[in-house]
CSV table of C-alpha atoms in Angstrom, one decimal:
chain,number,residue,atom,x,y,z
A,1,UNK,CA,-21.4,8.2,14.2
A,2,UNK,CA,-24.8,8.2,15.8
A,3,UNK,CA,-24.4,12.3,15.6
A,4,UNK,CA,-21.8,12.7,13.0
A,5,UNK,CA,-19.8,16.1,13.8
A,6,UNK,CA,-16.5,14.8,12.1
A,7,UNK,CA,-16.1,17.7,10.1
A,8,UNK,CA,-16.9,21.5,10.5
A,9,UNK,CA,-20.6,20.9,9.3
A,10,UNK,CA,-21.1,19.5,12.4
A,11,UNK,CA,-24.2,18.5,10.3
A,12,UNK,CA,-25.2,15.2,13.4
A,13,UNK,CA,-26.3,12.8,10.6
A,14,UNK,CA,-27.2,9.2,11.9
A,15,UNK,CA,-24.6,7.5,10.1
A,16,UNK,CA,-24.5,4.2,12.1
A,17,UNK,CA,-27.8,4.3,10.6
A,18,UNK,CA,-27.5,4.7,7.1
A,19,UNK,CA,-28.5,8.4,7.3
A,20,UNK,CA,-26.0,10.6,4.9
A,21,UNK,CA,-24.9,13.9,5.8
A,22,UNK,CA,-23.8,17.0,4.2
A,23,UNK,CA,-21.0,14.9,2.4
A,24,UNK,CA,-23.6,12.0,2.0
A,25,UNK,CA,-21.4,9.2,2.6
A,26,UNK,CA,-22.3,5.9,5.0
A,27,UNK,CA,-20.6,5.2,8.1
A,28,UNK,CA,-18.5,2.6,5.5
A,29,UNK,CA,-15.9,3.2,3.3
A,30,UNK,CA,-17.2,4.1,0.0
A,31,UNK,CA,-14.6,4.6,-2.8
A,32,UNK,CA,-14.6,5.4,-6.3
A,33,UNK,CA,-11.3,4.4,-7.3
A,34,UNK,CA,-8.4,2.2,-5.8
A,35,UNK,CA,-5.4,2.8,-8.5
A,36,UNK,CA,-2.0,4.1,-9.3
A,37,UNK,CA,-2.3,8.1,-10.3
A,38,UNK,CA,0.1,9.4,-12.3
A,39,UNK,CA,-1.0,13.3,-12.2
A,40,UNK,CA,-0.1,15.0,-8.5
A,41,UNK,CA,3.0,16.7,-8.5
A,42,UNK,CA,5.8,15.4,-9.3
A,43,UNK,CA,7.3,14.7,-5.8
A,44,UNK,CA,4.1,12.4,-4.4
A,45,UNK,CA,3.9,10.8,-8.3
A,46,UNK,CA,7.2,9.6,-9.3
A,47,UNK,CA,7.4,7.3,-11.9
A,48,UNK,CA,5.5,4.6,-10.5
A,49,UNK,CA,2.4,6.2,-9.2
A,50,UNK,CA,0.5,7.3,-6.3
A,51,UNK,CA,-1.6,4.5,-4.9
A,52,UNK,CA,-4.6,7.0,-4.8
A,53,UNK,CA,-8.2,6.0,-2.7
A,54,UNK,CA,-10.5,7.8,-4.0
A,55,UNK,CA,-13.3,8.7,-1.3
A,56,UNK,CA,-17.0,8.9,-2.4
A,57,UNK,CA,-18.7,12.0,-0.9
A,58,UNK,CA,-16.9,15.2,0.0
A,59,UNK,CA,-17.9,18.0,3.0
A,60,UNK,CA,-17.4,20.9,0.5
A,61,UNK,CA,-19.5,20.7,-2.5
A,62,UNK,CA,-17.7,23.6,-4.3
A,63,UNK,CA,-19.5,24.5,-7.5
A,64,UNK,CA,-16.9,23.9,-9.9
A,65,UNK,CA,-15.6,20.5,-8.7
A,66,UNK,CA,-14.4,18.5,-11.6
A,67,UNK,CA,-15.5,15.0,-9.6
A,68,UNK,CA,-19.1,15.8,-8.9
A,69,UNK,CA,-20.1,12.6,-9.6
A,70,UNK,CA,-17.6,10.9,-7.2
A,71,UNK,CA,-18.3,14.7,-4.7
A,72,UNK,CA,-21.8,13.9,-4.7
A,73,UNK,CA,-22.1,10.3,-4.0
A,74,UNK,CA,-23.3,9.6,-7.2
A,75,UNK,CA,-20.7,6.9,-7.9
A,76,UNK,CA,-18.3,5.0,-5.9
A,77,UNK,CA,-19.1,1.0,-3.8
A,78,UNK,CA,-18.8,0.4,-0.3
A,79,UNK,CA,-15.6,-1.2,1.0
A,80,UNK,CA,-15.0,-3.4,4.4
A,81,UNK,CA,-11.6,-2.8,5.9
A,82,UNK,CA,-10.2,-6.2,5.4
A,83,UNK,CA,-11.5,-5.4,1.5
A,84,UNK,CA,-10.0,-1.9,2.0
A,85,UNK,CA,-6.4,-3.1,3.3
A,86,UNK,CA,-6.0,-6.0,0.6
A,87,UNK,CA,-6.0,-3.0,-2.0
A,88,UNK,CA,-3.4,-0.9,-0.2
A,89,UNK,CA,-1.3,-3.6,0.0
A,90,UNK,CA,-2.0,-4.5,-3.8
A,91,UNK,CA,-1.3,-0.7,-4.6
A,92,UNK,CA,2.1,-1.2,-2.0
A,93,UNK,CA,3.0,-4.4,-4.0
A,94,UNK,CA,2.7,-2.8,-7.5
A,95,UNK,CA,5.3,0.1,-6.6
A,96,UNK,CA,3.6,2.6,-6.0
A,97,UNK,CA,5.1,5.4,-4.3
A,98,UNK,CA,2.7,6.1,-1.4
A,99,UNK,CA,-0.9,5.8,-0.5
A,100,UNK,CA,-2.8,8.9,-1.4
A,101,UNK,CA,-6.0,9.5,0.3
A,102,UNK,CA,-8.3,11.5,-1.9
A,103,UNK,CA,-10.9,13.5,-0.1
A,104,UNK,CA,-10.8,11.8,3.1
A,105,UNK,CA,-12.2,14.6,5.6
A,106,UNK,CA,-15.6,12.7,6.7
A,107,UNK,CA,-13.8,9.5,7.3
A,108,UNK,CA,-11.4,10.7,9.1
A,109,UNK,CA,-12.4,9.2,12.8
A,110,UNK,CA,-12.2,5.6,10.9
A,111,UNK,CA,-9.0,5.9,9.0
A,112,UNK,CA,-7.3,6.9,12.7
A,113,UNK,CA,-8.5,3.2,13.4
A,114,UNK,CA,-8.2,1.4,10.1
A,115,UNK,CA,-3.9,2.9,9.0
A,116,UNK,CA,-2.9,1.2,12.6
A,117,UNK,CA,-4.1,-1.5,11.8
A,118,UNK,CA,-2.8,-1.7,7.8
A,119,UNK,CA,0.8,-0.4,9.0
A,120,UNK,CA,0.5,-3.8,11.5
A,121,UNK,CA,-0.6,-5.9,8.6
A,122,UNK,CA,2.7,-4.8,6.2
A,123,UNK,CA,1.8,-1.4,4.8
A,124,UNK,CA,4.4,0.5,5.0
A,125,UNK,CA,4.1,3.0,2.5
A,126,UNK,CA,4.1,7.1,3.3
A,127,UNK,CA,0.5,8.0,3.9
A,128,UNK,CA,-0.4,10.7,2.0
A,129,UNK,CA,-3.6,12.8,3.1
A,130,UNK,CA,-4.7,14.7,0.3
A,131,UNK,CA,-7.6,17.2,1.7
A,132,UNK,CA,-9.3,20.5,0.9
A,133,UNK,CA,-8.4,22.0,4.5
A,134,UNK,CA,-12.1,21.8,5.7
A,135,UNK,CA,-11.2,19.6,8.7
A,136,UNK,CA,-11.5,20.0,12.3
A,137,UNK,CA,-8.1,20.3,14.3
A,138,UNK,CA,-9.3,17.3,16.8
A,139,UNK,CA,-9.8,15.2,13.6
A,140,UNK,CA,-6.0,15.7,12.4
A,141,UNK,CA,-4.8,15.3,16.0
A,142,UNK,CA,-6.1,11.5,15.8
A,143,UNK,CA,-4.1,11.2,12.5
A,144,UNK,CA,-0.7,12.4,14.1
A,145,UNK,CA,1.9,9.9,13.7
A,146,UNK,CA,-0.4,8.3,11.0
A,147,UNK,CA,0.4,10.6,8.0
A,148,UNK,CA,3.4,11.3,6.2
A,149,UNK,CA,2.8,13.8,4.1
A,150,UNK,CA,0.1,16.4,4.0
A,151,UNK,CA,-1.8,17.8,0.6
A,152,UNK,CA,-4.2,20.3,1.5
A,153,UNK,CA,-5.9,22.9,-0.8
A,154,UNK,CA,-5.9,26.2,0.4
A,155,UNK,CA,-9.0,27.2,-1.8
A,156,UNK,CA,-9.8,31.0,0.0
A,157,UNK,CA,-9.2,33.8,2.7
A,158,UNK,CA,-12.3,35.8,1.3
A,159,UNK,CA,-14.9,34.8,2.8
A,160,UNK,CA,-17.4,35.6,0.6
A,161,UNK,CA,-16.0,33.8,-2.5
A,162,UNK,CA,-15.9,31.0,0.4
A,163,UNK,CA,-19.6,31.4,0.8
A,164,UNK,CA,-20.3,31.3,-3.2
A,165,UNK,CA,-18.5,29.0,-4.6
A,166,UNK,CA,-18.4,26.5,-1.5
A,167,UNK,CA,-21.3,27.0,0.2
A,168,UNK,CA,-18.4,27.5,3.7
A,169,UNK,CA,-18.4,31.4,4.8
A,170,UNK,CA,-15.9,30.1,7.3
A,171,UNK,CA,-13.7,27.8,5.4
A,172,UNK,CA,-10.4,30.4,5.7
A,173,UNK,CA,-10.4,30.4,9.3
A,174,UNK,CA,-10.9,26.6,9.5
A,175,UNK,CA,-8.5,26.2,6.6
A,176,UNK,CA,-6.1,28.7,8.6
A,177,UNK,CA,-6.3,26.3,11.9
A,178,UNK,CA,-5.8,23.3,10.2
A,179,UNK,CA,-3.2,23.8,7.9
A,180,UNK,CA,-1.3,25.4,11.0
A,181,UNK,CA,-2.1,21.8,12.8
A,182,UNK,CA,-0.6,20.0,9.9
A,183,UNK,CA,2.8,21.8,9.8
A,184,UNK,CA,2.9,21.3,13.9
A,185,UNK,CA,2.9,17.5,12.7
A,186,UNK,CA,5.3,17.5,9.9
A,187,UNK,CA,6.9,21.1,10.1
A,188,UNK,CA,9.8,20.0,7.1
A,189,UNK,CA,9.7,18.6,3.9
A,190,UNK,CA,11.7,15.5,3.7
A,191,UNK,CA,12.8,13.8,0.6
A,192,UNK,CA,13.7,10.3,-0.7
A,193,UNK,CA,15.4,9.7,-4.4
A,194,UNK,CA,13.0,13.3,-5.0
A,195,UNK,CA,9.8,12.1,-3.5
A,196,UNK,CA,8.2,13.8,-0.6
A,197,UNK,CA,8.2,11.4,2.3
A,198,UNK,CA,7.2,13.9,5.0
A,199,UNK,CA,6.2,17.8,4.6
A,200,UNK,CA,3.5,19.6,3.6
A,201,UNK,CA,2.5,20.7,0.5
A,202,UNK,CA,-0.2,23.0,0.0
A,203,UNK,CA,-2.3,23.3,-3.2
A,204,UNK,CA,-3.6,26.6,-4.7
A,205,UNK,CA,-6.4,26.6,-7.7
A,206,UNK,CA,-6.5,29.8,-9.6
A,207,UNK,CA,-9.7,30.6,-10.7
A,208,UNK,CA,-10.6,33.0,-13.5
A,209,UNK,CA,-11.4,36.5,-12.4
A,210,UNK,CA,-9.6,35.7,-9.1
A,211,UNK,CA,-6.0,36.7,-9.8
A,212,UNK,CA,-6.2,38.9,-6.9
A,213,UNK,CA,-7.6,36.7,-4.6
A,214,UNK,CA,-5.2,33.7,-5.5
A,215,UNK,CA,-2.3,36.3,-4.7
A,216,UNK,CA,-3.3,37.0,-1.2
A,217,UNK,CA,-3.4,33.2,-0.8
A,218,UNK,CA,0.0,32.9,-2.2
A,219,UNK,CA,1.4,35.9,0.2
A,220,UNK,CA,-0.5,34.0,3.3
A,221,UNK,CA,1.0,31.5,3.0
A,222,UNK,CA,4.5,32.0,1.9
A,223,UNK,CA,5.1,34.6,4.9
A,224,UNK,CA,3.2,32.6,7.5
A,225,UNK,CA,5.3,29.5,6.7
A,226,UNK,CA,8.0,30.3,4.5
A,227,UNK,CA,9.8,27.2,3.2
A,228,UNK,CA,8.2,25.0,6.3
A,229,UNK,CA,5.8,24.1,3.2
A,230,UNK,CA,6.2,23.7,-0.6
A,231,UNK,CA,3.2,25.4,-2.6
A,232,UNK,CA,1.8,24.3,-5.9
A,233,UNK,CA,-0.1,26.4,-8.0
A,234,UNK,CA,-2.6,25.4,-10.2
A,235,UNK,CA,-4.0,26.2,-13.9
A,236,UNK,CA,-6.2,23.1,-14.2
A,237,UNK,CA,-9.4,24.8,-13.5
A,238,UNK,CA,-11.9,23.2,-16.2
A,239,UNK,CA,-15.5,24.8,-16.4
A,240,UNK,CA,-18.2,21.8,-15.9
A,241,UNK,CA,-21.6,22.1,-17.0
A,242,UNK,CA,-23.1,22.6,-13.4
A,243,UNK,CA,-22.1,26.1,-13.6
A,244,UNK,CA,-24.8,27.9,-15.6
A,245,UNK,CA,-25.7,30.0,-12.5
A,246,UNK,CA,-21.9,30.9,-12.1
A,247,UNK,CA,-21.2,32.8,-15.2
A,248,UNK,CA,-18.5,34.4,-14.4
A,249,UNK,CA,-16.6,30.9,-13.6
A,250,UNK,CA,-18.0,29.5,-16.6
A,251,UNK,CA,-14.7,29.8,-18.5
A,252,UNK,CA,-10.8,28.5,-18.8
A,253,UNK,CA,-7.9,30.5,-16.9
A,254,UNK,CA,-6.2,32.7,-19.5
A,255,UNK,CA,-2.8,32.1,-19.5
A,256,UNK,CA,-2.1,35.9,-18.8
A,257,UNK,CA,-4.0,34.9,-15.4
A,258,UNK,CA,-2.4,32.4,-14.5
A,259,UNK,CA,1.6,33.7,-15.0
A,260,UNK,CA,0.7,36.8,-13.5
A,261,UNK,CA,0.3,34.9,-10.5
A,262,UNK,CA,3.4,33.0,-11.1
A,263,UNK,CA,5.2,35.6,-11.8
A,264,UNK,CA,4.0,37.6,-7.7
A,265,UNK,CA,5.1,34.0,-6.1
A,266,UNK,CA,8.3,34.3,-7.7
A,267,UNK,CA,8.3,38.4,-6.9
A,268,UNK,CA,7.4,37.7,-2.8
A,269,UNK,CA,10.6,34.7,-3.0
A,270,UNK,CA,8.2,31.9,-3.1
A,271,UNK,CA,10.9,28.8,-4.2
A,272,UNK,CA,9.8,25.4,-2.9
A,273,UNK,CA,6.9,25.0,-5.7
A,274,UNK,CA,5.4,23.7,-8.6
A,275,UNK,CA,3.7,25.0,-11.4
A,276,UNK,CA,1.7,23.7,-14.2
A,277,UNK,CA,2.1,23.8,-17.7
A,278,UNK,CA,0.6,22.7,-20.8
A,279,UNK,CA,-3.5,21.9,-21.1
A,280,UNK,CA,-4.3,20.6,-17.5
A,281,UNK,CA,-7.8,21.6,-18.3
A,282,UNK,CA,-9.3,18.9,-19.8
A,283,UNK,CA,-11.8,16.6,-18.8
A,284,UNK,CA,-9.4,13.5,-19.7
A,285,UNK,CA,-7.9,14.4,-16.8
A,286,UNK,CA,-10.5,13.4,-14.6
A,287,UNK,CA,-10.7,9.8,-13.4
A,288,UNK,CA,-13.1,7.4,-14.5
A,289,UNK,CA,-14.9,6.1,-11.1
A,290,UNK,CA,-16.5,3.0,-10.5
A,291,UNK,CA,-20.5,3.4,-11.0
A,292,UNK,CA,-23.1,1.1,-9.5
């Protein structure tokens, strides 16, 4: 942690001492929120809840991220892991379905220590990792065995859009190697009483303007793994103030956008998904996080 290269920003912040790096979060755990979340797909939600950890800091920084303030470091307090493990097994005792670990890419190296530990202490809970795909392949290696079920986004395969809106001109060929590293790990989708307990389940945000783009993603991935994965795609884009110097994202999706892309998964024989109806984009749909 000394020369933090945890993550493909290989970016060598001094974390052990107190430096921040590109995803300016401490060596600790800093979280935002520790509570059951009711609005991931059906199959990780249930009825009772994802017991979702909310992670302070994130190694993307995409200009239209609906958490900036948790992204950003801006909110969020630091955890120990004894402090850490008594909430997972609160979130356990309270029924939740599974642990959902929300944007946990730069703390990867601890959690391969800290869920051996929590599974020895009574967790027993499906570990759900719920990630943007920016992750080194050595990282997820150290998870294997750890984590149940896998929620990546795939975000892009252009790289430029990459570039723009993420500030990661490489991000579809890391996204590429590590969602092919996940699948190696859990390569079918097992369920329980209709809850994903193992599998992979990739996320896709359509963005406005992009319907092209989002349907090359879709054909990626569908005819590199078929129904190894299950795909959701997303409307819930919502347009934050930050985005005065992206005009062009500086809207909603139409809903002519967003079935037109709907309608090519269906058209390539895309069946193992989820879609999203209704107004998903809406700001009450973002958590409140904890603020120091």
């Amino acid at each position: 942690m000394s020369k933090c290269m945890i993550c493909p920003r290989n970016c060598n912040a001094d974390r052990e001492a107190g430096g921040k790096g590109y995803c300016n979060a401490p060596q600790e755990f800093r979280i935002g929120r520790i509570a059951p979340h009711y609005w991931e797909e059906p199959v990780i939600s249930g009825e009772k809840g994802s017991g979702a950890v909310f992670f302070a800091g994130c190694n993307m920084g995409c200009v239209y991220c609906q958490n900036e303030v948790l992204s950003h470091g801006k909110a969020g307090r630091n955890y120990t892991d004894e402090e850490l493990l008594r909430e997972c097994l609160r979130l356990q005792e309270e029924g939740c379905h599974n642990l959902n670990l929300v944007t946990p890419s730069h703390y990867a190296h601890r959690l391969a220590e800290f869920l051996p530990k929590a599974k020895a202490e009574g967790l027993h809970l499906p570990v759900v990792y719920n990630t943007s795909s920016y992750e080194k392949v050595e990282a997820l290696r150290k998870l294997e065995g750890l984590v149940d079920v896998y929620l990546p986004d795939f975000k892009y395969l252009n790289p430029r859009l990459a570039k723009r809106y993420s500030y990661a001109e490489n991000y579809p060929e890391i996204a590429k190697k590590a969602l092919e590293e996940m699948v190696r790990q859990q390569p079918r989708p097992v369920f329980k009483e209709d809850l994903m307990t193992k599998g992979v389940l990739v996320r896709h945000l359509v963005l406005p303007g992009y319907v092209k783009e989002s349907k090359e993603v879709l054909r990626y991935l569908h005819e590199t793994y078929g129904d190894a994965i299950y795909i959701s795609i997303m409307n819930q884009y919502t347009p934050m103030k930050q985005l005065k110097e992206y005009p062009e994202l500086n809207r909603t999706l139409t809903e002519e956008e967003y079935d037109e892309v709907v309608d090519f998964a269906i058209a390539i024989g895309v069946e193992q998904g989820f879609i999203q109806e209704g107004e998903t984009c809406k700001e009450s749909f973002i958590p409140d996080f904890y603020n120091e």
